[in-house]
Coordinates of C-alpha atoms in Angstrom, one line a residue:
M1 CA -0.3 -11.7 18.0
L2 CA -2.9 -10.2 20.3
S3 CA -0.3 -8.1 22.0
V4 CA 0.6 -6.5 18.7
I5 CA -3.0 -5.9 17.6
R6 CA -4.7 -4.8 20.8
P7 CA -3.2 -1.3 21.1
V8 CA -4.4 -0.3 17.7
A9 CA -7.7 -2.4 17.4
T10 CA -10.0 0.6 17.3
L11 CA -7.9 2.3 14.6
M12 CA -7.9 -0.9 12.6
L13 CA -11.7 -1.1 12.9
G14 CA -12.0 2.4 11.5
V15 CA -9.7 1.5 8.6
L16 CA -11.7 -1.6 7.9
L17 CA -15.0 0.3 7.7
L18 CA -13.4 3.0 5.5
L19 CA -11.9 0.6 3.0
V20 CA -15.1 -1.6 2.7
G21 CA -17.0 1.5 1.6
H22 CA -14.1 2.6 -0.7
S23 CA -13.8 -0.8 -2.3
L24 CA -17.5 -0.8 -3.0
M25 CA -17.1 2.5 -4.9
G26 CA -14.1 1.1 -6.7
V27 CA -16.3 -1.5 -8.3
A28 CA -19.5 0.5 -8.6
V29 CA -18.1 3.6 -10.3
P30 CA -16.7 1.9 -13.5
L31 CA -19.7 -0.4 -13.7
R32 CA -22.1 2.5 -13.4
L33 CA -20.3 4.4 -16.1
E34 CA -20.2 1.4 -18.4
A35 CA -23.9 0.6 -17.9
A36 CA -24.7 4.2 -18.8
G37 CA -22.9 3.8 -22.1
F38 CA -19.9 6.0 -21.5
S39 CA -16.8 5.1 -23.5
T40 CA -13.8 3.2 -22.2
L41 CA -11.7 6.4 -22.4
T42 CA -14.2 8.2 -20.2
N43 CA -14.0 5.4 -17.7
G44 CA -10.2 5.6 -17.8
L45 CA -10.2 9.3 -17.2
V46 CA -12.3 9.0 -14.2
A47 CA -10.0 6.2 -12.9
S48 CA -6.9 8.3 -13.6
S49 CA -8.4 11.3 -11.7
Y50 CA -8.6 9.2 -8.6
F51 CA -4.9 8.3 -8.8
A52 CA -4.0 11.9 -9.5
G53 CA -5.9 12.8 -6.3
L54 CA -4.0 10.1 -4.4
L55 CA -0.7 11.7 -5.5
A56 CA -1.9 15.2 -4.5
G57 CA -3.2 13.9 -1.1
A58 CA 0.1 12.1 -0.4
Y59 CA 2.0 15.4 -1.0
Y60 CA -0.3 17.8 0.9
G61 CA -1.8 15.4 3.5
Q62 CA 1.1 15.6 5.9
R63 CA 0.7 19.3 6.3
I64 CA -2.9 19.0 7.4
I65 CA -1.9 16.2 9.9
V66 CA 0.8 18.3 11.4
K67 CA -1.5 21.3 11.8
V68 CA -4.6 19.7 13.4
G69 CA -3.4 16.2 14.6
H70 CA -4.2 12.6 13.7
I71 CA -7.7 12.3 15.1
R72 CA -9.1 15.5 13.6
S73 CA -7.3 14.8 10.3
F74 CA -8.9 11.3 10.1
A75 CA -12.3 12.7 10.9
G76 CA -12.0 15.6 8.4
F77 CA -10.7 13.5 5.5
A78 CA -13.4 10.8 6.2
A79 CA -16.2 13.5 6.2
V80 CA -15.1 15.0 2.9
M81 CA -14.7 11.6 1.4
T82 CA -18.3 10.7 2.5
A83 CA -19.5 13.9 0.8
T84 CA -17.8 12.9 -2.5
V85 CA -19.4 9.5 -2.4
L86 CA -22.9 10.8 -1.8
A87 CA -22.5 13.4 -4.4
L88 CA -21.8 10.9 -7.2
P89 CA -25.4 10.0 -7.9
L90 CA -26.5 13.6 -7.6
L91 CA -24.0 14.8 -10.2
F92 CA -24.0 12.0 -12.7
H93 CA -21.8 13.6 -15.4
P94 CA -18.3 12.6 -16.4
V95 CA -16.7 16.0 -15.6
A96 CA -18.3 16.0 -12.2
W97 CA -17.2 12.4 -11.5
V98 CA -13.6 13.3 -12.5
L99 CA -13.6 16.0 -10.0
L100 CA -15.3 14.0 -7.3
R101 CA -13.0 11.0 -7.7
F102 CA -10.0 13.3 -7.6
A103 CA -11.3 14.6 -4.3
T104 CA -11.8 11.0 -3.1
G105 CA -8.2 10.2 -3.9
V106 CA -6.9 13.3 -2.0
C107 CA -8.9 12.3 1.1
L108 CA -7.9 8.6 0.9
A109 CA -4.2 9.5 0.7
G110 CA -4.7 11.7 3.8
L111 CA -6.4 8.9 5.6
F112 CA -3.7 6.4 4.7
S113 CA -1.0 8.8 5.8
T114 CA -2.8 9.4 9.1
A115 CA -3.3 5.7 9.8
E116 CA 0.1 4.4 8.7
S117 CA 2.1 7.1 10.6
W118 CA -0.1 6.4 13.7
L119 CA 0.4 2.7 13.5
N120 CA 4.2 3.0 13.1
E121 CA 4.3 5.4 16.0
R122 CA 2.5 2.8 18.2
S123 CA 4.7 -0.1 17.1
E124 CA 8.3 -1.1 17.8
N125 CA 11.0 -2.3 15.4
R126 CA 10.6 -5.9 16.7
T127 CA 6.9 -5.9 15.9
R128 CA 6.6 -3.4 13.0
G129 CA 6.5 -6.1 10.3
Q130 CA 3.7 -7.9 12.0
M131 CA 1.8 -4.6 12.5
M132 CA 2.1 -3.6 8.8
A133 CA 1.2 -7.2 7.8
F134 CA -2.0 -7.0 9.9
Y135 CA -2.8 -3.6 8.5
T136 CA -2.5 -5.0 4.9
T137 CA -4.6 -8.0 5.9
V138 CA -7.3 -5.7 7.1
S139 CA -7.1 -3.8 3.8
Y140 CA -7.5 -7.0 1.8
L141 CA -10.4 -8.2 3.9
A142 CA -12.1 -4.9 3.3
M143 CA -11.5 -5.2 -0.4
I144 CA -13.2 -8.6 -0.5
G145 CA -16.1 -7.4 1.6
G146 CA -16.6 -4.3 -0.6
Q147 CA -16.4 -6.2 -3.8
Q148 CA -19.1 -8.6 -2.7
L149 CA -21.5 -5.8 -1.6
I150 CA -21.9 -4.9 -5.2
N151 CA -24.0 -8.1 -5.7
I152 CA -26.5 -7.2 -3.0
Y153 CA -28.0 -3.9 -4.4
P154 CA -29.1 -2.9 -7.9
L155 CA -26.3 -1.0 -9.7
D156 CA -28.7 1.6 -11.2
G157 CA -30.1 2.6 -7.8
L158 CA -28.9 4.8 -4.9
E159 CA -28.3 2.0 -2.5
V160 CA -24.6 1.3 -3.3
F161 CA -23.7 4.9 -2.8
L162 CA -25.7 5.2 0.4
V163 CA -24.1 2.1 1.8
A164 CA -20.6 3.3 0.9
G165 CA -21.4 6.7 2.5
V166 CA -22.7 5.1 5.7
L167 CA -19.5 3.0 6.0
T168 CA -17.1 5.9 5.4
T169 CA -19.0 7.9 8.0
L170 CA -19.0 5.1 10.6
C171 CA -15.2 4.8 10.2
V172 CA -14.8 8.0 12.2
A173 CA -16.5 6.6 15.4
P174 CA -13.8 4.0 16.5
T175 CA -11.0 6.4 15.8
A176 CA -12.6 9.4 17.5
L177 CA -13.5 7.3 20.6
T178 CA -10.2 5.5 20.8
R179 CA -8.2 5.5 24.0
V180 CA -5.0 5.1 22.1
A181 CA -2.9 8.3 22.4
A182 CA -2.4 10.1 19.2
P183 CA 1.3 10.7 18.2
N184 CA 2.9 13.8 19.7
L185 CA 3.3 16.3 16.9
E186 CA 5.3 19.0 18.7
A187 CA 8.6 17.7 17.3
V188 CA 7.3 16.7 13.9
Q189 CA 9.7 17.5 11.1
P190 CA 9.1 17.7 7.3
M191 CA 10.6 15.2 4.9
S192 CA 10.7 15.1 1.1
V193 CA 10.9 12.0 -1.0
V194 CA 14.5 12.9 -1.9
E195 CA 15.4 13.2 1.8
L196 CA 13.7 9.8 2.5
Y197 CA 15.6 8.3 -0.5
R198 CA 18.9 9.5 1.0
A199 CA 17.9 7.9 4.3
S200 CA 16.6 4.6 2.9
P201 CA 16.8 4.2 -0.9
L202 CA 15.3 0.7 -0.6
S203 CA 12.0 2.0 0.9
V204 CA 11.4 4.5 -1.8
I205 CA 12.4 2.2 -4.7
G206 CA 10.4 -0.6 -3.1
S207 CA 7.3 1.5 -2.6
A208 CA 7.4 2.8 -6.2
S209 CA 8.1 -0.7 -7.6
S210 CA 5.2 -2.0 -5.6
G211 CA 2.9 0.6 -7.1
L212 CA 4.1 -0.3 -10.6
M213 CA 3.4 -4.0 -10.0
Q214 CA 0.1 -3.6 -8.1
G215 CA -1.3 -0.9 -10.5
G216 CA -0.7 -3.2 -13.5
I217 CA -2.0 -6.3 -11.7
W218 CA -5.2 -4.8 -10.5
G219 CA -5.8 -2.4 -13.4
L220 CA -5.6 -5.1 -16.1
A221 CA -6.7 -8.3 -14.2
A222 CA -10.1 -8.5 -15.7
V223 CA -8.8 -7.6 -19.2
Y224 CA -6.2 -10.3 -19.0
A225 CA -8.6 -12.9 -17.8
R226 CA -11.0 -12.1 -20.6
R227 CA -8.3 -12.2 -23.3
V228 CA -7.2 -15.7 -22.3
G229 CA -10.8 -16.9 -22.7
F230 CA -12.1 -16.9 -19.1
D231 CA -15.9 -16.6 -18.6
T232 CA -17.4 -14.1 -16.1
L233 CA -17.2 -16.6 -13.2
E234 CA -13.6 -17.4 -14.0
V235 CA -12.7 -13.7 -14.2
S236 CA -14.1 -13.2 -10.7
L237 CA -12.2 -16.2 -9.5
F238 CA -9.0 -14.9 -11.0
I239 CA -9.3 -11.5 -9.3
G240 CA -10.3 -13.3 -6.1
A241 CA -7.2 -15.5 -6.2
V242 CA -5.0 -12.4 -6.4
T243 CA -6.8 -11.0 -3.4
L244 CA -6.7 -14.2 -1.4
G245 CA -3.0 -14.7 -2.0
G246 CA -2.3 -11.2 -0.6
L247 CA -4.5 -11.9 2.4
L248 CA -3.0 -15.3 3.4
L249 CA 0.7 -14.5 3.0
Q250 CA 0.8 -11.2 4.9
W251 CA 1.1 -12.4 8.5
P252 CA 3.8 -15.1 8.0
I253 CA 5.9 -12.7 5.9
G254 CA 5.5 -9.9 8.4
R255 CA 6.4 -12.2 11.3
Y256 CA 9.6 -13.4 9.6
S257 CA 10.6 -9.9 8.7
D258 CA 10.6 -9.0 12.4
R259 CA 12.8 -11.9 13.2
Y260 CA 15.3 -11.6 10.4
D261 CA 16.8 -8.9 8.2
R262 CA 13.8 -7.4 6.3
R263 CA 15.9 -7.0 3.2
S264 CA 16.6 -10.7 3.1
I265 CA 12.9 -11.5 3.5
L266 CA 12.1 -9.1 0.7
V267 CA 14.6 -10.8 -1.6
I268 CA 13.0 -14.2 -0.9
V269 CA 9.6 -12.8 -1.6
L270 CA 10.7 -11.2 -4.9
I271 CA 12.3 -14.4 -6.0
L272 CA 9.0 -16.2 -5.4
V273 CA 7.2 -13.5 -7.4
V274 CA 9.6 -14.0 -10.3
I275 CA 9.1 -17.8 -10.2
A276 CA 5.3 -17.5 -10.1
C277 CA 5.1 -14.9 -12.9
S278 CA 7.6 -16.8 -15.1
A279 CA 5.2 -19.7 -14.8
G280 CA 2.3 -17.4 -15.7
V281 CA 4.2 -16.3 -18.8
G282 CA 4.6 -20.0 -19.8
L283 CA 0.9 -20.7 -19.2
A284 CA -0.1 -17.8 -21.3
F285 CA 1.4 -19.4 -24.4
L286 CA -1.0 -22.4 -24.0
G287 CA -3.9 -20.3 -25.2
D288 CA -7.0 -22.5 -25.4
Y289 CA -5.3 -25.1 -23.4
L290 CA -4.8 -22.8 -20.4
P291 CA -5.7 -24.7 -17.3
P292 CA -7.8 -22.3 -15.1
T293 CA -6.8 -24.0 -11.8
T294 CA -3.1 -23.6 -12.4
V295 CA -3.6 -20.0 -13.5
L296 CA -5.5 -19.3 -10.2
L297 CA -2.6 -20.8 -8.2
V298 CA -0.1 -18.6 -10.1
A299 CA -2.3 -15.6 -9.6
A300 CA -2.5 -16.3 -5.8
M301 CA 1.3 -16.6 -5.5
M302 CA 1.8 -13.4 -7.5
G303 CA -0.8 -11.5 -5.4
G304 CA 0.6 -12.8 -2.1
G305 CA 4.2 -11.8 -3.0
T306 CA 3.5 -8.4 -4.6
A307 CA 1.2 -7.4 -1.7
A308 CA 4.0 -7.8 0.8
I309 CA 6.4 -5.5 -1.0
Y310 CA 4.9 -2.2 0.1
P311 CA 4.5 -3.1 3.8
L312 CA 8.0 -4.5 3.9
S313 CA 9.3 -1.3 2.4
V314 CA 7.4 0.8 4.9
A315 CA 8.6 -1.2 7.8
Q316 CA 12.2 -1.0 6.5
A317 CA 11.9 2.8 6.3
F318 CA 10.5 3.3 9.8
D319 CA 13.2 1.1 11.3
Y320 CA 15.6 3.8 10.5
L321 CA 13.6 7.0 10.8
P322 CA 13.3 9.1 14.0
R323 CA 9.8 9.5 15.3
E324 CA 9.6 13.1 14.4
K325 CA 9.9 12.0 10.7
Y326 CA 7.1 9.4 10.9
V327 CA 4.2 11.6 9.5
A328 CA 6.3 13.0 6.6
G329 CA 7.9 9.7 5.9
S330 CA 4.5 8.0 5.6
S331 CA 3.4 10.6 3.1
A332 CA 6.6 10.3 1.1
L333 CA 6.2 6.5 0.9
L334 CA 2.6 6.8 -0.2
L335 CA 3.6 9.4 -2.8
S336 CA 6.2 7.0 -4.2
Y337 CA 3.6 4.1 -4.3
S338 CA 1.0 6.3 -5.9
A339 CA 3.4 7.5 -8.6
G340 CA 4.1 3.9 -9.5
A341 CA 0.5 2.9 -9.4
T342 CA -0.4 5.7 -11.8
V343 CA 2.1 4.5 -14.4
G344 CA 1.6 0.7 -13.8
P345 CA -1.8 0.2 -15.6
I346 CA -0.6 2.3 -18.6
L347 CA 2.7 0.4 -18.9
T348 CA 1.0 -3.0 -18.6
A349 CA -1.7 -2.1 -21.2
L350 CA 0.9 -0.9 -23.7
L351 CA 3.0 -4.1 -23.3
M352 CA -0.1 -6.3 -23.7
D353 CA -1.2 -4.5 -26.8
F354 CA 2.2 -4.4 -28.5
I355 CA 3.8 -7.6 -27.3
G356 CA 1.1 -9.9 -26.1
D357 CA -1.0 -11.0 -23.2
E358 CA 1.9 -12.9 -21.6
T359 CA 3.4 -9.6 -20.6
Y360 CA 0.7 -9.2 -17.9
F361 CA 2.8 -11.7 -15.9
G362 CA 6.1 -10.9 -17.6
N363 CA 6.1 -7.2 -16.7
V364 CA 5.7 -8.1 -13.0
A365 CA 8.5 -10.8 -13.3
V366 CA 10.9 -8.3 -14.7
L367 CA 10.1 -5.6 -12.2
A368 CA 10.4 -8.1 -9.3
L369 CA 13.8 -9.3 -10.6
L370 CA 15.2 -5.8 -11.0
L371 CA 14.0 -4.9 -7.5
A372 CA 15.6 -8.1 -6.1
L373 CA 18.9 -7.2 -7.7
F374 CA 18.7 -3.6 -6.2
V375 CA 17.9 -4.9 -2.7
R376 CA 20.7 -7.4 -2.9
R377 CA 23.1 -4.7 -4.0
A378 CA 22.0 -2.5 -1.1
M379 CA 22.6 -5.4 1.3
V380 CA 26.2 -5.8 0.1
A381 CA 26.8 -2.0 0.1
T382 CA 25.4 -1.6 3.7
P383 CA 25.8 -4.7 5.8
P384 CA 23.9 -4.8 9.1
L385 CA 27.0 -4.2 11.2
A386 CA 28.2 -1.1 9.3
P387 CA 29.0 1.7 11.7
V388 CA 26.6 4.4 10.7
V389 CA 24.9 7.3 12.5
P390 CA 21.7 9.1 11.3
E391 CA 22.7 12.1 9.3
L392 CA 19.1 13.4 9.5
D393 CA 19.4 13.8 13.3
P394 CA 20.6 17.3 14.1
R395 CA 21.4 16.3 17.7
V396 CA 24.3 14.2 16.6
D397 CA 27.5 16.2 16.7
P398 CA 30.0 15.7 13.8
V399 CA 32.5 14.5 16.4
E400 CA 30.1 12.0 17.8
R401 CA 29.6 10.5 14.4
D402 CA 33.2 9.5 14.3
E403 CA 32.8 7.9 17.7
A404 CA 29.4 6.2 17.1
P405 CA 29.0 2.6 18.0
A406 CA 28.5 0.0 15.3
A407 CA 24.9 -0.4 14.1
M408 CA 23.0 -3.5 15.4
P409 CA 21.8 -6.1 12.9
P410 CA 18.1 -6.0 12.1
D411 CA 17.4 -9.3 14.0
S412 CA 19.4 -8.3 17.1
G413 CA 17.9 -7.4 20.5
Q414 CA 18.5 -3.6 20.1
Q415 CA 15.4 -2.7 18.2
N416 CA 13.2 -0.8 20.6
G417 CA 12.9 2.9 20.9
E418 CA 14.5 5.8 19.2
A419 CA 17.9 5.0 20.6
G420 CA 18.0 1.8 18.6
V421 CA 17.0 3.8 15.5
E422 CA 19.8 6.3 16.0
A423 CA 22.4 3.5 16.6
R424 CA 21.7 1.8 13.4
G425 CA 21.4 5.0 11.4
Q426 CA 19.7 6.4 8.5
G427 CA 22.2 5.5 5.8
Q428 CA 21.1 1.8 5.6
S429 CA 18.4 0.9 3.2

């Protein structure tokens, strides 16, 4: 484990500081608007503007990274994000907050693209699942820490914004002072979502599906818990259970995905999500007899399973991408996730209003089942030993494609370096 983490420890520390500050703002912004008496619609517009910024940043962030490099991009995005955080209490107006949260989303998408492409460049195929699992674990730890900071300072003061600003500023130091070499950008090539889909359909569909599930889960968690009769403490425990489940299951899932076919591990994870969410649907019909402990267990299983979908999809994509596509591929995957996350809360809210509260779990169960069927179909269509060659690599001559050796299975020994990537090819998902 240490051998996997040590090369990127400073980068991970920067991500941790960044996300603690960001998570603090994720709680403080809606609560501050609600305390000021603004409508739910206003709160929703401010939240939507952040996701819109995330989409824009995922699209344009890669261009900035390619032009100035990873370290300067990380520092620049973090600096602008700090400014948007500190400007919130100075410009306390819904229109200003819509614009500022949009800018925050743009910067955070750029930071995610920088960090994820850097991490994937520093990892190998045999350790990529563990690397992404650790990255997700750090993200969840940051979420927990940021959520708890809201209880330390008064909501109507400047302290929460100042603390968040300090954290997003400090995140630059470990990254700027790191000894880890930044990726070489001389050979970086652009890549659209469509091009990535052609190379690895599963990674794009998996990322978008993860966004759909996660957006609905996080966007409506408090609403669902309130509707089924939970008090304030039980609501916080429900949200905490989803977070804790995602935290605890990341490393074992990532480790097994490095040892076996990632697609098989993803199918198993999705089946567990379907089982957990189906149990949640059944519990929702109990109404006043809803046992909180059982619901918390179901929420933890759902959170743990759904949190693993995106990192597994990312690891699957980078197993088959050449290194010059890493920056663009990371942005394309984030764009897919952001699109799903933008639609997820709206879809879940409509289902809960028109069908019932049980669709909070039911929606996730259906999406997980459909994704599992898609993954299984992809496994049958492209078995690990299929003789494929990367069509995205212009160095491969058409004649060489006909003479290319069979691709190695994902759990085989040929998983290091670009040669292994080329041997297995881009066509597998």
